[in-house]
Amino acid sequence: MEELKTTVKIPDTGQLRSIYSVQFDELQEWLIDQGEPKFRATQIFEWLYQKRVNDFEQMSNLSKDLREKLSKSFVLTTLKIVTKQMSSDGTVKFLFELHDGYSIETVVMRHDYGNSVCVTTQVGCRLGCTFCASTLGGLKRNLEAGEIVAQVLESQRAMDEVNERVSSVVVMGIGEPFDNYDELVPFLKTVNHDKGLNIGARHITVSTSGVVPKIYKFADEKMQINFAISLHAPTTEIRSKLMPVNRAWPLPKLMESIRYYIEKTGRRVTFEYGLFGGVNDQEEHAEQLADLIKDLKCHVNLIPVNYVLERDYVRTPRDQIFAFEAVLKKRKINVTIRREQGHDIDAACGQLRAKERKEETR
């Protein structure tokens, strides 16, 4: 697993760079190089993120010459909807096709406090977590930052139809975000930028399975973004069985990096803990988890796992979930049980892609 320390690059397909990958200050520099005033960057961002046009020609307050320069230098990333599933609870799951024929998933979740979009960062995943459909077929390629941004834009266009707004973003879809770090950070900055999608940092959450070197790097970025760890086990032994990434960066190393993150940023960490029947869901496991994190500024999010056809894990009984939660509360650990959404559709991460695009996930 040591090769995980080297980020997989985006293959050179000969396609122009996505305009959505270009950050605001970078666009200003490009405009100056083209002999254009840098205030045009504000106009371009307004067309991209407020008016959400899908053609440079629609940017009517720009000169014809500038529109031509844009079209020769960049592409407006479009995502083709292959499948759109709608749950009775309002959850919407998209299967999008990319320009090279690969597919990704994006989910819109409705909450009392607003609409949240869960985005994908890779086509597939190479981490091999034994409970996840995203790893079926391995990793095909990384997404460009603009392809991640486009998922939020397409979700917002769907929300436009019902006069609603995307109010938060979670980076928890297919793939390991920190395995695509160099594209992840520009994405985060664009969705957060006040001239971009203008989603507040406190309304953006990034989750990692535990790519330790990138946790240190992310801490040094000092971004005020919510940070989550897919933990799923209280011991190294159990975690290694569930998550091969633990063999590269064992639990003690992971915990060291989390302590560094908390010390560096002063921010709370969320531990995502999926409950798998008979594997990690006993009261003794709750006690072990409490011992592991008792001195940290943190929160535990217990997740009743969705059944995945290609995986062997079963759901923890409801009363056992509450018993697990009770142990943590008794130990003064902040804990909640995640509200299930999209249970009547292919809700598990990677599940829709596995069903609709079998050739990608073999």
Coordinates of C-alpha atoms in Angstrom, one line a residue:
M1 CA 0.0 0.0 0.0
E2 CA 3.0 2.3 0.1
E3 CA 2.3 3.4 -3.5
L4 CA -0.7 5.4 -2.1
K5 CA 1.8 8.1 -1.1
T6 CA 2.1 9.0 -4.8
T7 CA -1.0 10.7 -6.2
V8 CA -2.4 9.3 -9.4
K9 CA -2.3 11.9 -12.1
I10 CA -5.2 12.8 -14.4
P11 CA -4.5 11.1 -17.8
D12 CA -3.8 13.5 -20.7
T13 CA -6.8 13.0 -22.9
G14 CA -6.0 16.0 -25.1
Q15 CA -9.0 17.8 -23.8
L16 CA -8.7 21.5 -22.9
R17 CA -8.6 22.4 -19.2
S18 CA -12.0 23.0 -17.5
I19 CA -12.8 26.6 -16.9
Y20 CA -14.2 25.4 -13.6
S21 CA -10.7 24.3 -12.5
V22 CA -9.4 27.9 -12.8
Q23 CA -9.3 29.8 -9.6
F24 CA -10.3 33.5 -9.5
D25 CA -6.8 35.0 -9.1
E26 CA -5.5 32.6 -11.7
L27 CA -8.2 33.8 -14.1
Q28 CA -7.2 37.4 -13.4
E29 CA -3.6 36.6 -14.4
W30 CA -4.7 34.8 -17.5
L31 CA -6.8 37.8 -18.6
I32 CA -3.8 40.2 -18.0
D33 CA -1.6 37.9 -20.2
Q34 CA -4.3 38.1 -22.9
G35 CA -4.2 41.9 -22.8
E36 CA -7.6 42.1 -21.0
P37 CA -8.5 44.0 -17.8
K38 CA -8.6 41.7 -14.8
F39 CA -12.1 42.9 -13.8
R40 CA -13.4 40.6 -16.5
A41 CA -12.7 37.8 -14.1
T42 CA -15.6 39.0 -11.9
Q43 CA -17.9 39.0 -15.0
I44 CA -16.8 35.5 -16.1
F45 CA -17.3 34.1 -12.6
E46 CA -20.8 35.6 -12.5
W47 CA -21.7 33.9 -15.8
L48 CA -20.2 30.6 -14.6
Y49 CA -21.5 30.4 -11.0
Q50 CA -24.5 32.8 -10.6
K51 CA -26.1 32.6 -14.1
R52 CA -24.7 29.1 -14.7
V53 CA -24.4 29.4 -18.5
N54 CA -23.2 26.4 -20.5
D55 CA -21.6 28.2 -23.4
F56 CA -19.0 31.0 -23.6
E57 CA -21.1 32.6 -26.3
Q58 CA -23.8 33.3 -23.7
M59 CA -21.4 35.7 -21.9
S60 CA -22.9 38.7 -23.7
N61 CA -21.1 41.5 -21.8
L62 CA -17.7 40.1 -23.0
S63 CA -16.2 41.0 -26.3
K64 CA -16.4 38.5 -29.2
D65 CA -12.6 38.3 -29.2
L66 CA -12.5 37.4 -25.5
R67 CA -15.2 34.8 -25.9
E68 CA -13.1 33.2 -28.6
K69 CA -10.0 33.3 -26.5
L70 CA -11.9 31.5 -23.7
S71 CA -13.3 28.8 -26.0
K72 CA -9.8 28.1 -27.5
S73 CA -8.2 27.9 -24.0
F74 CA -10.8 26.2 -21.8
V75 CA -13.8 23.9 -21.9
L76 CA -17.1 24.3 -20.1
T77 CA -17.3 20.9 -18.4
T78 CA -20.7 19.2 -19.0
L79 CA -22.0 16.1 -17.3
K80 CA -24.5 13.9 -19.1
I81 CA -27.2 12.4 -16.8
V82 CA -27.3 8.7 -17.3
T83 CA -29.6 7.9 -14.5
K84 CA -31.5 10.0 -12.0
Q85 CA -33.0 8.3 -8.9
M86 CA -35.4 10.1 -6.6
S87 CA -36.1 8.8 -3.1
S88 CA -39.4 9.3 -1.2
D89 CA -37.4 11.4 1.4
G90 CA -36.4 13.9 -1.3
T91 CA -32.8 12.5 -1.9
V92 CA -31.7 12.6 -5.5
K93 CA -28.9 10.5 -6.9
F94 CA -27.3 11.2 -10.2
L95 CA -25.2 8.9 -12.3
F96 CA -23.2 11.2 -14.6
E97 CA -21.2 10.3 -17.7
L98 CA -17.9 12.2 -18.2
H99 CA -16.4 13.2 -21.5
D100 CA -14.4 10.0 -21.8
G101 CA -17.3 7.7 -21.1
Y102 CA -16.6 7.0 -17.5
S103 CA -19.3 7.5 -14.9
I104 CA -19.5 9.1 -11.4
E105 CA -22.2 9.5 -8.8
T106 CA -23.5 12.7 -7.1
V107 CA -26.1 12.8 -4.4
V108 CA -28.4 15.7 -3.4
M109 CA -29.7 15.3 0.2
R110 CA -32.5 17.5 1.6
H111 CA -32.3 18.5 5.3
D112 CA -34.3 20.8 7.5
Y113 CA -31.4 23.2 7.4
G114 CA -30.9 23.1 3.6
N115 CA -29.7 21.0 0.6
S116 CA -26.4 19.2 0.7
V117 CA -24.5 17.8 -2.2
C118 CA -22.2 14.8 -1.9
V119 CA -19.5 14.9 -4.6
T120 CA -17.2 12.3 -6.1
T121 CA -13.4 12.9 -6.5
Q122 CA -12.3 9.9 -8.5
V123 CA -13.6 7.4 -11.0
G124 CA -13.5 4.3 -8.8
C125 CA -11.1 4.0 -5.8
R126 CA -8.0 2.0 -5.1
L127 CA -8.1 1.8 -1.3
G128 CA -10.1 -1.4 -1.3
C129 CA -12.3 -0.9 1.7
T130 CA -14.0 -4.3 2.1
F131 CA -17.5 -2.8 2.7
C132 CA -17.6 -0.2 -0.1
A133 CA -19.0 -0.5 -3.7
S134 CA -16.8 2.4 -4.8
T135 CA -13.7 0.1 -4.9
L136 CA -15.3 -2.4 -7.3
G137 CA -13.1 -2.4 -10.4
G138 CA -10.4 -0.4 -8.8
L139 CA -9.4 3.2 -9.7
K140 CA -9.8 4.3 -13.3
R141 CA -8.6 7.9 -13.0
N142 CA -8.7 11.1 -10.9
L143 CA -11.2 13.8 -11.6
E144 CA -10.1 17.3 -12.6
A145 CA -11.1 20.0 -10.2
G146 CA -13.6 21.3 -12.7
E147 CA -15.3 18.0 -13.0
I148 CA -15.9 18.1 -9.2
V149 CA -17.2 21.7 -9.4
A150 CA -19.5 20.6 -12.3
Q151 CA -21.2 18.2 -10.0
V152 CA -22.2 21.0 -7.6
L153 CA -23.3 23.1 -10.6
E154 CA -25.5 20.3 -12.1
S155 CA -27.0 19.8 -8.6
Q156 CA -27.7 23.5 -8.3
R157 CA -29.4 23.5 -11.8
A158 CA -31.7 20.7 -10.5
M159 CA -32.4 22.8 -7.4
D160 CA -33.0 25.9 -9.6
E161 CA -36.1 24.0 -11.0
V162 CA -37.7 24.1 -7.6
N163 CA -36.3 27.5 -6.5
E164 CA -33.9 26.0 -3.9
R165 CA -30.2 26.4 -3.3
V166 CA -27.3 24.1 -2.6
S167 CA -26.3 25.2 0.9
S168 CA -23.6 22.7 1.8
V169 CA -21.1 20.3 0.2
V170 CA -19.7 17.0 1.4
V171 CA -16.7 15.4 -0.3
M172 CA -17.7 11.8 0.6
G173 CA -18.6 10.3 -2.8
I174 CA -16.7 7.8 -4.9
G175 CA -13.0 7.9 -4.3
E176 CA -10.5 9.0 -1.7
P177 CA -10.3 12.8 -1.8
F178 CA -6.8 12.9 -0.4
D179 CA -5.6 10.6 -3.1
N180 CA -6.5 13.4 -5.5
Y181 CA -5.3 16.2 -3.3
D182 CA -4.0 18.5 -6.0
E183 CA -7.4 18.7 -7.6
L184 CA -9.4 18.7 -4.3
V185 CA -7.9 21.9 -3.0
P186 CA -8.7 24.1 -6.0
F187 CA -12.3 22.6 -6.0
L188 CA -12.7 23.6 -2.3
K189 CA -11.4 27.1 -2.9
T190 CA -13.7 27.7 -5.9
V191 CA -16.9 26.5 -4.1
N192 CA -16.0 28.6 -1.1
H193 CA -15.0 31.8 -3.1
D194 CA -17.4 34.7 -2.7
K195 CA -17.5 35.2 -6.5
G196 CA -17.7 31.4 -7.1
L197 CA -20.4 29.2 -5.6
N198 CA -20.0 31.2 -2.3
I199 CA -20.6 28.2 0.0
G200 CA -19.2 29.0 3.5
A201 CA -16.3 27.0 4.7
R202 CA -18.3 25.8 7.7
H203 CA -20.8 24.3 5.2
I204 CA -18.1 22.2 3.4
T205 CA -17.0 18.8 4.8
V206 CA -14.1 16.7 3.5
S207 CA -13.7 13.1 4.5
T208 CA -10.6 10.9 4.3
S209 CA -10.0 7.2 4.9
G210 CA -6.7 8.1 6.5
V211 CA -4.1 9.1 4.0
V212 CA -1.8 10.3 6.8
P213 CA 0.7 12.5 4.9
K214 CA -2.1 14.5 3.3
I215 CA -3.8 15.0 6.7
Y216 CA -0.7 16.9 7.8
K217 CA -0.7 18.9 4.6
F218 CA -4.4 19.7 4.9
A219 CA -3.8 20.9 8.5
D220 CA -1.2 23.3 7.2
E221 CA -3.6 24.7 4.7
K222 CA -5.5 26.1 7.7
M223 CA -8.8 26.0 5.8
Q224 CA -11.8 26.4 8.1
I225 CA -13.6 23.5 6.5
N226 CA -15.2 20.6 8.4
F227 CA -13.0 17.5 8.5
A228 CA -14.1 13.9 8.9
I229 CA -12.2 10.7 9.3
S230 CA -13.7 7.4 8.0
L231 CA -12.6 5.4 11.1
H232 CA -15.0 2.4 11.3
A233 CA -12.9 0.5 13.9
P234 CA -11.5 1.0 17.4
T235 CA -8.4 -1.1 16.9
T236 CA -5.7 -1.6 14.3
E237 CA -6.6 -5.3 13.9
I238 CA -10.3 -4.7 13.1
R239 CA -9.5 -1.6 10.9
S240 CA -6.9 -3.5 8.8
K241 CA -9.6 -6.1 8.0
L242 CA -12.1 -3.5 7.0
M243 CA -9.7 -0.9 5.4
P244 CA -6.4 -1.9 3.8
V245 CA -5.3 1.7 4.0
N246 CA -4.6 0.9 7.7
R247 CA -1.7 -1.4 6.7
A248 CA 0.0 1.6 5.1
W249 CA -0.8 4.0 7.9
P250 CA -1.8 2.1 11.0
L251 CA -4.2 3.5 13.5
P252 CA -1.6 4.9 15.9
K253 CA -0.1 6.9 13.0
L254 CA -3.5 8.1 12.0
M255 CA -4.3 9.3 15.5
E256 CA -1.0 11.2 15.6
S257 CA -1.9 13.1 12.4
I258 CA -5.4 13.8 13.8
R259 CA -3.9 15.3 16.9
Y260 CA -1.7 17.5 14.8
Y261 CA -4.7 18.6 12.8
I262 CA -6.7 19.6 15.9
E263 CA -3.7 21.4 17.4
K264 CA -2.9 23.2 14.2
T265 CA -6.4 24.3 13.3
G266 CA -8.3 24.3 16.6
R267 CA -11.1 22.6 14.8
R268 CA -13.2 19.6 15.8
V269 CA -12.9 16.3 13.9
T270 CA -15.8 14.1 13.1
F271 CA -15.2 10.3 13.2
E272 CA -17.4 8.4 10.8
Y273 CA -18.1 5.0 12.2
G274 CA -20.1 2.5 10.1
L275 CA -21.7 -0.3 12.1
F276 CA -21.2 -3.8 10.6
G277 CA -23.1 -6.6 12.2
G278 CA -20.9 -8.8 14.4
V279 CA -17.7 -7.0 13.3
N280 CA -17.3 -3.7 15.1
D281 CA -20.7 -3.1 16.7
Q282 CA -20.5 -4.7 20.2
E283 CA -20.5 -2.7 23.4
E284 CA -16.9 -3.7 24.0
H285 CA -16.0 -2.0 20.7
A286 CA -17.8 1.2 21.9
E287 CA -15.6 1.1 25.0
Q288 CA -12.5 0.7 22.9
L289 CA -13.6 3.6 20.7
A290 CA -14.1 5.8 23.7
D291 CA -10.6 5.0 25.0
L292 CA -9.1 5.8 21.6
I293 CA -10.7 9.3 21.2
K294 CA -11.5 10.4 24.8
D295 CA -9.0 13.2 24.9
L296 CA -9.8 14.6 21.4
K297 CA -11.9 17.5 20.3
C298 CA -14.2 15.4 18.3
H299 CA -17.7 14.0 17.4
V300 CA -18.7 10.5 16.4
N301 CA -21.2 9.9 13.6
L302 CA -22.6 6.4 13.9
I303 CA -23.7 5.1 10.5
P304 CA -26.1 2.2 10.0
V305 CA -24.6 0.8 6.9
N306 CA -26.5 0.2 3.6
Y307 CA -26.5 -3.3 2.3
V308 CA -24.3 -3.7 -0.7
L309 CA -25.0 -6.8 -2.9
E310 CA -21.4 -7.4 -3.7
R311 CA -20.3 -7.2 -0.1
D312 CA -21.0 -9.6 2.8
Y313 CA -21.7 -7.3 5.7
V314 CA -25.1 -7.1 7.4
R315 CA -26.8 -4.3 9.2
T316 CA -26.5 -3.9 12.9
P317 CA -29.9 -4.4 14.7
R318 CA -31.5 -1.2 15.8
D319 CA -31.4 -1.9 19.5
Q320 CA -27.7 -2.7 19.3
I321 CA -27.1 0.6 17.5
F322 CA -28.7 2.4 20.5
A323 CA -26.7 0.3 22.9
F324 CA -23.5 1.3 21.2
E325 CA -24.5 5.0 21.3
A326 CA -25.4 4.7 25.0
V327 CA -21.9 3.5 25.9
L328 CA -20.3 6.4 24.1
K329 CA -22.7 8.9 25.8
K330 CA -21.9 7.4 29.2
R331 CA -18.2 7.9 28.4
K332 CA -18.9 11.6 27.6
I333 CA -18.3 11.2 23.9
N334 CA -20.3 13.5 21.6
V335 CA -22.2 11.1 19.3
T336 CA -25.1 11.1 16.9
I337 CA -26.7 8.4 14.7
R338 CA -26.8 9.5 11.1
R339 CA -30.3 9.9 9.7
E340 CA -30.8 7.4 6.9
Q341 CA -31.5 8.9 3.5
G342 CA -32.2 7.4 0.1
H343 CA -32.8 4.0 1.6
D344 CA -35.3 3.1 -1.1
I345 CA -32.8 3.9 -3.9
D346 CA -29.2 2.8 -4.6
A347 CA -28.0 4.8 -1.6
A348 CA -24.6 3.2 -0.8
C349 CA -21.7 5.0 -2.3
G350 CA -20.8 3.4 -5.7
Q351 CA -23.9 1.2 -5.7
L352 CA -25.7 2.9 -8.6
R353 CA -22.5 2.9 -10.7
A354 CA -21.9 -0.8 -10.0
K355 CA -25.5 -1.6 -11.1
E356 CA -25.6 0.6 -14.2
R357 CA -22.0 0.4 -15.4
K358 CA -20.9 -3.2 -14.7
E359 CA -18.1 -2.9 -17.3
E360 CA -16.4 -0.3 -15.1
T361 CA -16.7 -2.1 -11.8
R362 CA -15.6 -5.6 -12.7

